[in-house]
């Protein structure tokens, strides 16, 4: 049993409520630990600690902040195995994937430590020789990071990195399914000597403690990764005080395969992007649009690739492709999407049921599902499944593919496979998505901006662009 505490003002503390809630291993349904069930008073204490710490942290030379951050990243790497084991036990992803997530989180902290040193202003010609216009960038103040359960460590790093590098202090609130690895991650900053109050973490229900963190006047910026529904709620709460927000929300990624595509690579990458982390990724493929000329061959290869994926408890078998889903609710939602498509005339070519065997009995396991002949008004063609099910539909022309791809409220990531340069240029110009991947599926890398269009979000994470989400711009006009 792992019993964790809140981290407020550099101290490990219980909630004033005195209550705790359990964390479950989705592979076995066993309780693996507990955390304090925080209440709004805990959120206020954490915000006040961050408010006290802010001026001192902001006043440090960026190189000194970078030193603290690099030291924290080193500790994250040193504890990689331990944090990854916790992550696998609470989230379900195989240990190999969990280790990669922790490694990537440390790399993000290193990247942003150095971006903090490179914050630059501007000198702007004013049109008169006696005056100078200068633009300076300053940290925005106390920030709040609210994270989901699918990538609890890396998505926290994507917020803590630019916030601390910019000179902001921060209060984190992880999802209630996966708070343990986030607390272990924050602990590394504490142990690296980051001054008390600069980084805090509180646990508890989003509707109570999350709401307080967003609404409290101490908070100057909110960074949320979560569902579009919660994103809209957070945006309207933050709007009451016109706080800055960045929102990384839901997606419904199309994967377009043209007649001239390298089929082997399209199938291998398509299978991985559809089902990795059990499809519980904002940029998971939900719909595959395949040109009719190669559809039959593609579908055969895709189904074979899907059936070859291994599934199991990723703690005992670190190299399996897939673990369990995070909870029963995910299985129910995925099965609803599958059943709705079947009711409308689609065919299920594989998966969509629990794997047989004793080891799967108590966990939230589901075999990855491939649907074909899916009517375009099916739920799976419109709503984020966030589970291991993908719909394959055929198209006849480039225009039809683009129209189908864009026919969604979401605009996070689109993928396409083709060798034709004119098709590529048209896709780049016409796809309404924040990220477009051609002949690859690497949607998020620390050097490049990642953000959603339409109802997939506001603002960006990663890259030097993310720094601006944590900085105020100030224009200084000096008259000689
Ligand atoms: P969720 O929206 O249910 O919860 C996200 C976080 O918000 C949790 O910490 C939750 O406690 C908190 N929260 C809930 N209600 C709140 C409120 N009223 N005020 C403040 N905080 C509140 O999402 P989830 O189920 O944890 O994660 C899955 C969702 O996240 C999917 O929709 C997925 O697409 C999205 N996601 C997006 C990205 C991206 O980069 N765009 C990445 C990963 C996940």
Coordinates of C-alpha atoms and ligand atoms in Angstrom, one line a residue:
X1 CA 0.0 0.0 0.0
X2 CA 1.3 3.4 -0.9
X3 CA -0.2 6.2 1.1
X4 CA 0.7 9.7 -0.2
X5 CA 0.2 13.2 1.1
X6 CA -0.3 16.6 -0.5
X7 CA 2.8 18.7 -1.1
X8 CA 2.1 22.3 0.1
X9 CA 4.8 24.9 0.8
X10 CA 7.5 22.2 0.7
X11 CA 5.8 20.0 3.3
X12 CA 4.0 16.7 3.0
X13 CA 0.6 17.3 4.6
X14 CA -2.8 15.7 5.0
X15 CA -6.0 17.3 3.8
X16 CA -7.8 19.4 6.4
X17 CA -10.8 17.1 5.7
X18 CA -8.9 14.2 7.2
X19 CA -10.4 12.0 4.5
X20 CA -8.5 9.9 1.9
X21 CA -9.5 8.0 -1.2
X22 CA -8.1 4.8 -2.7
X23 CA -6.3 4.3 -5.9
X24 CA -7.0 1.1 -7.9
X25 CA -4.7 -1.0 -10.1
X26 CA -6.8 -1.4 -13.3
X27 CA -5.1 -4.7 -14.2
X28 CA -6.2 -6.4 -11.0
X29 CA -8.8 -4.1 -9.4
X30 CA -6.7 -4.2 -6.2
X31 CA -6.2 -1.1 -4.0
X32 CA -2.6 0.0 -4.4
X33 CA -2.6 3.2 -2.4
X34 CA -4.5 6.2 -1.1
X35 CA -4.2 10.0 -1.2
X36 CA -5.9 12.8 0.8
X37 CA -9.4 13.8 -0.4
X38 CA -8.6 17.5 -0.7
X39 CA -11.2 20.2 -0.1
X40 CA -11.2 23.9 -1.2
X41 CA -9.3 24.9 2.0
X42 CA -6.4 22.7 0.8
X43 CA -6.4 24.4 -2.6
X44 CA -6.3 27.8 -0.9
X45 CA -3.4 26.9 1.3
X46 CA -1.5 25.6 -1.8
X47 CA -2.3 28.8 -3.8
X48 CA -1.2 31.0 -0.8
X49 CA 2.1 29.1 -0.6
X50 CA 2.6 29.6 -4.4
X51 CA 1.8 33.3 -4.0
X52 CA 4.4 33.7 -1.3
X53 CA 7.0 31.9 -3.3
X54 CA 6.4 33.6 -6.6
X55 CA 8.3 36.9 -6.1
X56 CA 11.5 35.2 -5.0
X57 CA 11.4 32.6 -7.8
X58 CA 10.6 35.2 -10.4
X59 CA 13.5 37.3 -9.2
X60 CA 16.1 34.5 -9.6
X61 CA 18.4 34.7 -12.6
X62 CA 17.0 32.3 -15.3
X63 CA 20.3 30.4 -15.2
X64 CA 19.7 29.6 -11.5
X65 CA 16.1 28.5 -12.2
X66 CA 17.5 26.3 -15.0
X67 CA 20.0 24.7 -12.6
X68 CA 17.2 23.8 -10.2
X69 CA 15.2 22.3 -13.1
X70 CA 18.1 20.3 -14.5
X71 CA 18.8 18.9 -11.0
X72 CA 15.1 17.9 -10.8
X73 CA 15.2 16.3 -14.2
X74 CA 18.3 14.3 -13.1
X75 CA 16.3 13.0 -10.0
X76 CA 13.3 12.1 -12.2
X77 CA 15.7 10.0 -14.4
X78 CA 17.4 8.5 -11.3
X79 CA 13.9 7.4 -10.0
X80 CA 12.6 6.5 -13.5
X81 CA 12.0 2.8 -12.6
X82 CA 10.2 3.6 -9.4
X83 CA 7.9 6.3 -10.9
X84 CA 7.2 4.0 -13.9
X85 CA 6.2 1.1 -11.7
X86 CA 3.8 3.4 -9.9
X87 CA 2.5 4.7 -13.2
X88 CA 1.9 1.2 -14.6
X89 CA 0.2 0.1 -11.4
X90 CA -2.3 3.0 -11.3
X91 CA -2.8 3.7 -15.0
X92 CA -2.3 0.3 -16.7
X93 CA 0.1 1.1 -19.5
X94 CA 2.9 -1.5 -19.9
X95 CA 6.1 -0.8 -17.9
X96 CA 8.1 -0.2 -21.1
X97 CA 5.7 2.6 -22.1
X98 CA 5.6 4.0 -18.5
X99 CA 9.4 4.2 -18.4
X100 CA 9.4 6.1 -21.8
X101 CA 6.8 8.5 -20.4
X102 CA 8.9 9.3 -17.3
X103 CA 12.0 9.7 -19.5
X104 CA 10.2 12.1 -21.9
X105 CA 8.9 14.1 -18.9
X106 CA 12.5 14.6 -17.6
X107 CA 13.5 15.6 -21.2
X108 CA 10.7 18.2 -21.2
X109 CA 11.9 19.7 -17.9
X110 CA 15.5 19.9 -19.4
X111 CA 14.2 21.5 -22.6
X112 CA 12.1 24.2 -20.8
X113 CA 14.9 24.9 -18.3
X114 CA 17.0 26.1 -21.3
X115 CA 14.0 27.9 -23.0
X116 CA 13.8 30.0 -19.8
X117 CA 17.3 31.3 -20.5
X118 CA 16.3 32.2 -24.0
X119 CA 13.2 34.4 -23.2
X120 CA 13.7 37.5 -25.4
X121 CA 12.0 40.8 -25.7
X122 CA 12.0 43.2 -28.7
X123 CA 13.0 46.7 -29.7
X124 CA 10.4 48.3 -32.0
X125 CA 11.0 51.3 -34.2
X126 CA 8.6 54.1 -33.1
X127 CA 8.9 56.4 -36.1
X128 CA 10.5 59.2 -34.0
X129 CA 14.1 59.4 -33.1
X130 CA 13.5 60.7 -29.5
X131 CA 11.5 57.6 -28.3
X132 CA 12.2 53.9 -28.0
X133 CA 9.6 51.1 -27.8
X134 CA 10.8 48.0 -25.9
X135 CA 8.8 44.8 -25.3
X136 CA 9.7 42.9 -22.2
X137 CA 8.2 39.5 -21.1
X138 CA 7.5 38.9 -17.4
X139 CA 6.1 35.8 -15.5
X140 CA 2.4 35.8 -15.2
X141 CA 2.2 34.7 -11.5
X142 CA 0.7 31.8 -9.8
X143 CA -0.4 29.0 -12.3
X144 CA -2.6 26.0 -11.9
X145 CA -2.0 22.7 -13.8
X146 CA -4.9 20.3 -14.0
X147 CA -4.1 17.0 -15.7
X148 CA -5.9 13.8 -16.9
X149 CA -5.1 10.2 -16.1
X150 CA -3.9 9.0 -19.5
X151 CA -0.4 10.5 -19.4
X152 CA -0.2 11.8 -15.9
X153 CA 3.5 12.4 -15.7
X154 CA 4.4 13.8 -19.1
X155 CA 1.3 16.1 -19.3
X156 CA 2.3 17.5 -15.9
X157 CA 5.8 18.1 -17.1
X158 CA 4.5 19.9 -20.2
X159 CA 3.0 22.5 -17.8
X160 CA 5.5 22.6 -14.9
X161 CA 8.4 23.0 -17.4
X162 CA 7.4 26.3 -19.0
X163 CA 5.8 27.6 -15.8
X164 CA 8.9 27.3 -13.7
X165 CA 11.2 28.3 -16.5
X166 CA 9.2 31.5 -17.0
X167 CA 9.5 32.3 -13.3
X168 CA 6.0 31.3 -12.3
X169 CA 5.0 29.2 -9.3
X170 CA 2.5 26.4 -9.7
X171 CA -0.2 24.3 -8.0
X172 CA -0.8 20.9 -9.7
X173 CA -4.0 18.8 -9.5
X174 CA -3.7 15.4 -11.0
X175 CA -6.7 13.2 -12.0
X176 CA -8.1 11.1 -9.2
X177 CA -7.4 7.8 -11.0
X178 CA -3.6 8.5 -11.2
X179 CA -2.4 10.8 -8.5
X180 CA 0.5 8.7 -7.2
X181 CA 3.0 9.0 -10.0
X182 CA 2.3 12.8 -10.2
X183 CA 3.1 13.2 -6.5
X184 CA 6.4 11.2 -7.0
X185 CA 7.2 13.5 -10.0
X186 CA 6.6 16.7 -7.9
X187 CA 8.7 15.2 -5.0
X188 CA 11.7 15.2 -7.3
X189 CA 11.6 19.0 -7.5
X190 CA 11.3 19.2 -3.7
X191 CA 14.3 16.9 -3.2
X192 CA 16.3 18.9 -5.8
X193 CA 16.0 21.9 -3.5
X194 CA 13.5 24.0 -5.5
X195 CA 12.4 26.6 -2.9
X196 CA 9.3 25.8 -0.9
X197 CA 6.0 26.8 -2.3
X198 CA 7.3 27.1 -5.9
X199 CA 5.7 23.8 -6.8
X200 CA 2.7 22.3 -4.9
X201 CA 0.3 19.4 -5.5
X202 CA -3.1 18.8 -4.2
X203 CA -5.5 15.8 -4.8
X204 CA -9.3 15.6 -4.8
X205 CA -12.3 15.9 -6.9
X206 CA -12.1 18.2 -10.0
X207 CA -15.6 19.6 -9.2
X208 CA -14.5 20.8 -5.7
X209 CA -10.8 21.4 -5.4
X210 CA -10.3 21.9 -9.2
X211 CA -13.0 24.5 -9.2
X212 CA -11.5 26.4 -6.3
X213 CA -8.1 26.4 -8.0
X214 CA -9.5 27.8 -11.2
X215 CA -11.8 30.4 -9.6
X216 CA -9.6 31.7 -6.8
X217 CA -8.3 35.2 -7.5
X218 CA -4.7 34.2 -6.6
X219 CA -4.6 32.0 -9.7
X220 CA -3.4 34.0 -12.8
X221 CA -3.3 31.2 -15.3
X222 CA -4.9 27.8 -15.7
X223 CA -3.4 25.0 -17.9
X224 CA -5.8 22.1 -18.3
X225 CA -5.5 18.9 -20.3
X226 CA -8.8 17.0 -20.2
X227 CA -12.1 16.4 -22.0
X228 CA -13.7 19.1 -24.1
X229 CA -16.7 19.1 -21.6
X230 CA -14.4 19.9 -18.6
X231 CA -12.4 22.4 -20.8
X232 CA -15.5 24.4 -21.5
X233 CA -16.4 24.5 -17.8
X234 CA -12.9 25.5 -16.8
X235 CA -12.8 28.2 -19.5
X236 CA -16.1 29.8 -18.3
X237 CA -15.0 29.7 -14.6
X238 CA -11.6 31.3 -15.6
X239 CA -13.5 33.8 -17.7
X240 CA -15.1 35.3 -14.6
X241 CA -11.8 37.0 -13.9
X242 CA -10.5 36.9 -17.5
X243 CA -7.7 34.6 -16.5
X244 CA -5.3 33.3 -19.1
X245 CA -6.1 29.7 -20.0
X246 CA -4.5 27.0 -22.1
X247 CA -6.7 24.0 -22.8
X248 CA -5.6 20.8 -24.4
X249 CA -8.8 18.9 -25.0
X250 CA -10.4 16.0 -26.8
X251 CA -9.6 14.8 -30.3
X252 CA -11.1 12.6 -33.1
X253 CA -8.1 11.9 -35.3
X254 CA -8.6 10.9 -38.9
X255 CA -5.9 8.6 -40.6
X256 CA -6.1 9.0 -44.4
X257 CA -4.5 6.4 -46.6
X258 CA -4.2 7.2 -50.3
X259 CA -3.9 4.6 -53.1
X260 CA -0.1 5.3 -53.5
X261 CA 0.7 5.0 -49.8
X262 CA 3.5 2.8 -48.5
X263 CA 1.0 0.3 -47.1
X264 CA 3.3 -1.6 -44.8
X265 CA 4.3 1.5 -42.9
X266 CA 0.7 2.9 -43.0
X267 CA -0.6 -0.3 -41.4
X268 CA 2.2 -0.6 -38.8
X269 CA 1.9 3.0 -37.7
X270 CA -1.9 3.0 -38.0
X271 CA -2.3 0.0 -35.7
X272 CA 0.0 1.5 -33.2
X273 CA -1.6 4.9 -33.2
X274 CA -5.1 3.5 -33.0
X275 CA -4.5 1.2 -30.0
X276 CA -1.4 2.3 -28.0
X277 CA -2.4 3.0 -24.4
X278 CA -5.6 1.2 -25.3
X279 CA -6.7 4.1 -27.5
X280 CA -6.7 6.4 -24.5
X281 CA -4.8 9.1 -26.1
X282 CA -6.1 12.5 -27.3
X283 CA -4.3 11.9 -30.7
X284 CA -5.4 8.3 -31.1
X285 CA -6.8 7.4 -34.5
X286 CA -10.6 7.1 -34.3
X287 CA -11.4 7.0 -38.0
X288 CA -9.5 5.5 -40.9
X289 CA -10.3 6.9 -44.3
X290 CA -8.9 4.6 -47.0
X291 CA -9.0 5.0 -50.8
X292 CA -11.3 2.4 -52.3
X293 CA -8.5 1.2 -54.7
X294 CA -6.5 -0.3 -51.8
X295 CA -9.2 -0.7 -49.2
X296 CA -9.5 -4.5 -49.2
X297 CA -5.8 -5.1 -49.0
X298 CA -5.4 -2.4 -46.3
X299 CA -8.2 -3.8 -44.2
X300 CA -6.8 -7.4 -44.3
X301 CA -3.3 -6.2 -43.3
X302 CA -4.8 -3.9 -40.6
X303 CA -6.9 -6.6 -39.0
X304 CA -3.9 -9.0 -39.0
X305 CA -1.7 -6.3 -37.3
X306 CA -4.4 -5.7 -34.7
X307 CA -4.8 -9.4 -33.9
X308 CA -1.1 -9.7 -33.4
X309 CA -1.0 -7.1 -30.6
X310 CA -0.2 -8.6 -27.3
X311 CA -2.2 -7.7 -24.2
X312 CA -1.6 -8.4 -20.5
X313 CA -0.6 -7.0 -17.1
X314 CA 2.3 -4.7 -18.1
X315 CA 3.9 -4.9 -14.7
X316 CA 4.6 -8.6 -15.0
X317 CA 5.1 -8.5 -18.8
X318 CA 6.7 -5.1 -19.5
X319 CA 6.9 -5.6 -23.2
X320 CA 3.3 -6.4 -24.0
X321 CA 1.7 -3.9 -26.5
X322 CA -1.4 -3.2 -24.5
X323 CA -2.4 -3.2 -20.8
X324 CA -5.9 -2.7 -19.3
X325 CA -8.1 0.3 -19.8
X326 CA -8.1 2.7 -16.8
X327 CA -11.6 1.9 -15.6
X328 CA -14.9 0.1 -16.3
X329 CA -16.4 3.4 -17.6
X330 CA -13.9 3.3 -20.5
X331 CA -14.9 -0.2 -21.5
X332 CA -18.6 0.8 -21.4
X333 CA -18.1 3.8 -23.6
X334 CA -16.1 1.8 -26.1
X335 CA -18.7 -0.9 -26.2
X336 CA -21.4 1.6 -26.7
X337 CA -19.6 3.1 -29.7
X338 CA -19.1 -0.4 -31.2
X339 CA -22.7 -1.5 -30.6
X340 CA -24.1 1.7 -32.1
X341 CA -22.1 1.1 -35.3
X342 CA -23.2 -2.5 -35.4
X343 CA -26.8 -1.5 -34.9
X344 CA -26.5 0.8 -37.9
X345 CA -25.1 -1.9 -40.2
X346 CA -21.3 -1.9 -39.6
X347 CA -19.3 -5.1 -39.4
X348 CA -16.9 -6.0 -36.5
X349 CA -13.8 -7.7 -37.9
X350 CA -11.9 -8.4 -34.7
X351 CA -11.9 -7.5 -30.9
X352 CA -14.6 -5.8 -28.9
X353 CA -14.6 -8.4 -26.1
X354 CA -12.6 -9.3 -23.0
X355 CA -9.7 -11.6 -23.7
X356 CA -10.1 -15.1 -22.3
X357 CA -8.0 -16.3 -19.4
X358 CA -7.7 -16.1 -15.6
X359 CA -5.2 -13.2 -15.7
X360 CA -7.8 -11.0 -17.4
X361 CA -10.7 -11.7 -15.1
X362 CA -10.4 -8.9 -12.6
X363 CA -8.8 -6.2 -14.9
X364 CA -10.4 -3.8 -17.4
X365 CA -9.1 -5.6 -20.5
X366 CA -10.7 -5.3 -23.9
X367 CA -9.4 -6.7 -27.2
X368 CA -8.8 -4.0 -29.8
X369 CA -11.7 -3.7 -32.2
X370 CA -11.8 -2.9 -36.0
X371 CA -15.1 -1.9 -37.6
X372 CA -15.8 -1.6 -41.3
X373 CA -18.8 -0.4 -43.4
X374 CA -19.4 2.1 -40.7
X375 CA -22.2 4.6 -41.5
X376 CA -21.0 8.2 -41.3
X377 CA -23.7 9.2 -38.7
X378 CA -22.5 6.5 -36.2
X379 CA -21.3 7.7 -32.8
X380 CA -17.8 6.4 -33.4
X381 CA -17.5 8.7 -36.5
X382 CA -18.4 11.8 -34.4
X383 CA -17.5 11.4 -30.7
X384 CA -14.1 10.7 -29.1
X385 CA -14.1 6.9 -28.2
X386 CA -11.0 7.2 -26.1
X387 CA -10.8 3.4 -26.2
X388 CA -9.5 0.5 -28.4
X389 CA -11.9 0.8 -31.3
X390 CA -11.4 2.2 -34.8
X391 CA -13.8 2.7 -37.7
X392 CA -12.6 2.2 -41.3
X393 CA -14.5 3.9 -44.2
X394 CA -13.7 4.2 -47.9
X395 CA -13.4 7.3 -50.0
X396 CA -13.1 8.0 -53.7
X397 CA -11.4 11.4 -54.1
X398 CA -9.1 13.8 -52.4
X399 CA -11.9 16.3 -51.9
X400 CA -14.1 13.7 -50.3
X401 CA -11.2 12.6 -47.9
X402 CA -10.6 16.2 -46.8
X403 CA -14.3 16.8 -46.3
X404 CA -14.7 13.7 -44.2
X405 CA -11.5 14.4 -42.2
X406 CA -12.7 17.9 -41.3
X407 CA -16.3 16.9 -40.5
X408 CA -15.8 16.9 -36.8
X409 CA -16.0 19.4 -33.9
X410 CA -12.4 18.5 -33.0
X411 CA -9.2 19.7 -34.6
X412 CA -6.3 18.1 -32.7
X413 CA -4.3 15.8 -35.1
X414 CA -4.7 14.4 -38.6
X415 CA -2.5 11.7 -40.2
X416 CA -2.1 10.9 -43.9
X417 CA -0.1 8.5 -45.9
X418 CA 0.7 9.3 -49.6
X419 CA 3.7 9.7 -51.8
X420 CA 2.2 12.4 -54.0
X421 CA 3.6 15.9 -53.3
X422 CA 0.5 17.8 -54.8
X423 CA -1.7 15.7 -52.5
X424 CA 0.5 16.5 -49.5
X425 CA 0.5 20.2 -50.2
X426 CA -3.3 20.2 -50.6
X427 CA -3.7 18.3 -47.3
X428 CA -1.3 20.7 -45.4
X429 CA -3.4 23.7 -46.7
X430 CA -6.9 22.2 -46.2
X431 CA -6.9 20.0 -43.0
X432 CA -8.3 22.0 -40.0
X433 CA -6.1 20.5 -37.4
X434 CA -3.4 21.9 -35.0
X435 CA -1.0 19.1 -36.0
X436 CA -0.8 17.3 -39.4
X437 CA 1.5 14.3 -39.7
X438 CA 2.3 13.1 -43.2
X439 CA 3.8 9.6 -43.6
X440 CA 4.4 9.4 -39.8
X441 CA 2.5 9.4 -36.6
X442 CA 4.8 11.4 -34.3
X443 CA 2.2 14.0 -33.3
X444 CA 3.9 15.4 -30.2
X445 CA 7.6 16.2 -29.8
X446 CA 9.1 18.6 -27.3
X447 CA 10.6 21.0 -29.9
X448 CA 7.4 21.6 -31.9
X449 CA 4.1 23.3 -30.8
X450 CA 1.1 21.0 -29.9
X451 CA -2.3 22.6 -29.7
X452 CA -5.9 21.9 -30.8
X453 CA -8.1 23.9 -33.2
X454 CA -11.8 24.1 -32.9
X455 CA -13.1 22.3 -29.8
X456 CA -9.8 20.6 -29.2
X457 CA -8.4 23.5 -27.3
X458 CA -6.9 26.9 -26.9
X459 CA -3.2 27.8 -26.8
X460 CA -0.3 25.5 -27.3
X461 CA 2.0 23.3 -25.2
X462 CA 5.6 22.2 -26.0
X463 CA 8.2 24.2 -28.0
X464 CA 9.3 27.8 -27.4
X465 CA 5.7 28.8 -28.2
X466 CA 4.6 27.3 -24.9
X467 CA 6.7 29.8 -22.9
X468 CA 4.4 32.6 -24.0
X469 CA 1.4 30.9 -22.3
X470 CA 3.2 31.7 -19.0
X471 CA 4.4 35.2 -19.8
X472 CA 2.9 38.7 -19.8
X473 CA 4.0 41.0 -22.6
X474 CA 4.8 44.6 -21.4
X475 CA 5.4 47.5 -23.8
X476 CA 7.7 50.1 -22.4
X477 CA 7.9 53.4 -24.3
X478 CA 10.8 55.6 -23.3
X479 CA 10.9 59.2 -24.4
X480 CA 14.3 60.8 -24.4
Ligands
LIG1 P1 -11.4 15.0 -17.5 O1 -11.8 16.2 -18.3 O2 -12.5 14.2 -16.9 O3 -10.5 15.4 -16.3 C1 -9.3 16.2 -16.5 C2 -8.9 16.9 -15.2 O4 -9.9 17.9 -14.9 C3 -8.9 15.9 -13.9 O5 -7.8 16.2 -13.1 C4 -10.3 16.3 -13.3 O6 -10.3 16.0 -11.9 C5 -10.3 17.8 -13.6 N1 -11.6 18.4 -13.5 C6 -12.8 17.8 -13.7 N2 -13.8 18.7 -13.5 C7 -13.3 19.9 -13.2 C8 -13.8 21.2 -12.9 N3 -15.1 21.5 -12.9 N4 -12.9 22.2 -12.6 C9 -11.6 21.9 -12.6 N5 -11.0 20.7 -12.8 C10 -11.9 19.7 -13.2 O7 -10.5 14.1 -18.4 P2 -9.8 12.7 -18.2 O8 -11.0 11.7 -18.3 O9 -8.9 12.7 -17.0 O10 -8.9 12.5 -19.5 C11 -9.4 12.2 -20.7 C12 -9.6 13.4 -21.6 O11 -8.4 14.2 -21.7 C13 -10.0 13.0 -23.1 O12 -11.0 13.8 -23.6 C14 -8.7 13.3 -23.8 O13 -8.8 13.6 -25.2 C15 -8.2 14.5 -23.1 N6 -6.7 14.7 -23.4 C16 -6.3 15.7 -24.2 C17 -5.0 15.8 -24.5 C18 -4.5 16.9 -25.4 O14 -3.3 17.2 -25.4 N7 -5.3 17.6 -26.2 C19 -4.0 14.9 -23.9 C20 -4.5 13.9 -23.1 C21 -5.9 13.8 -22.8

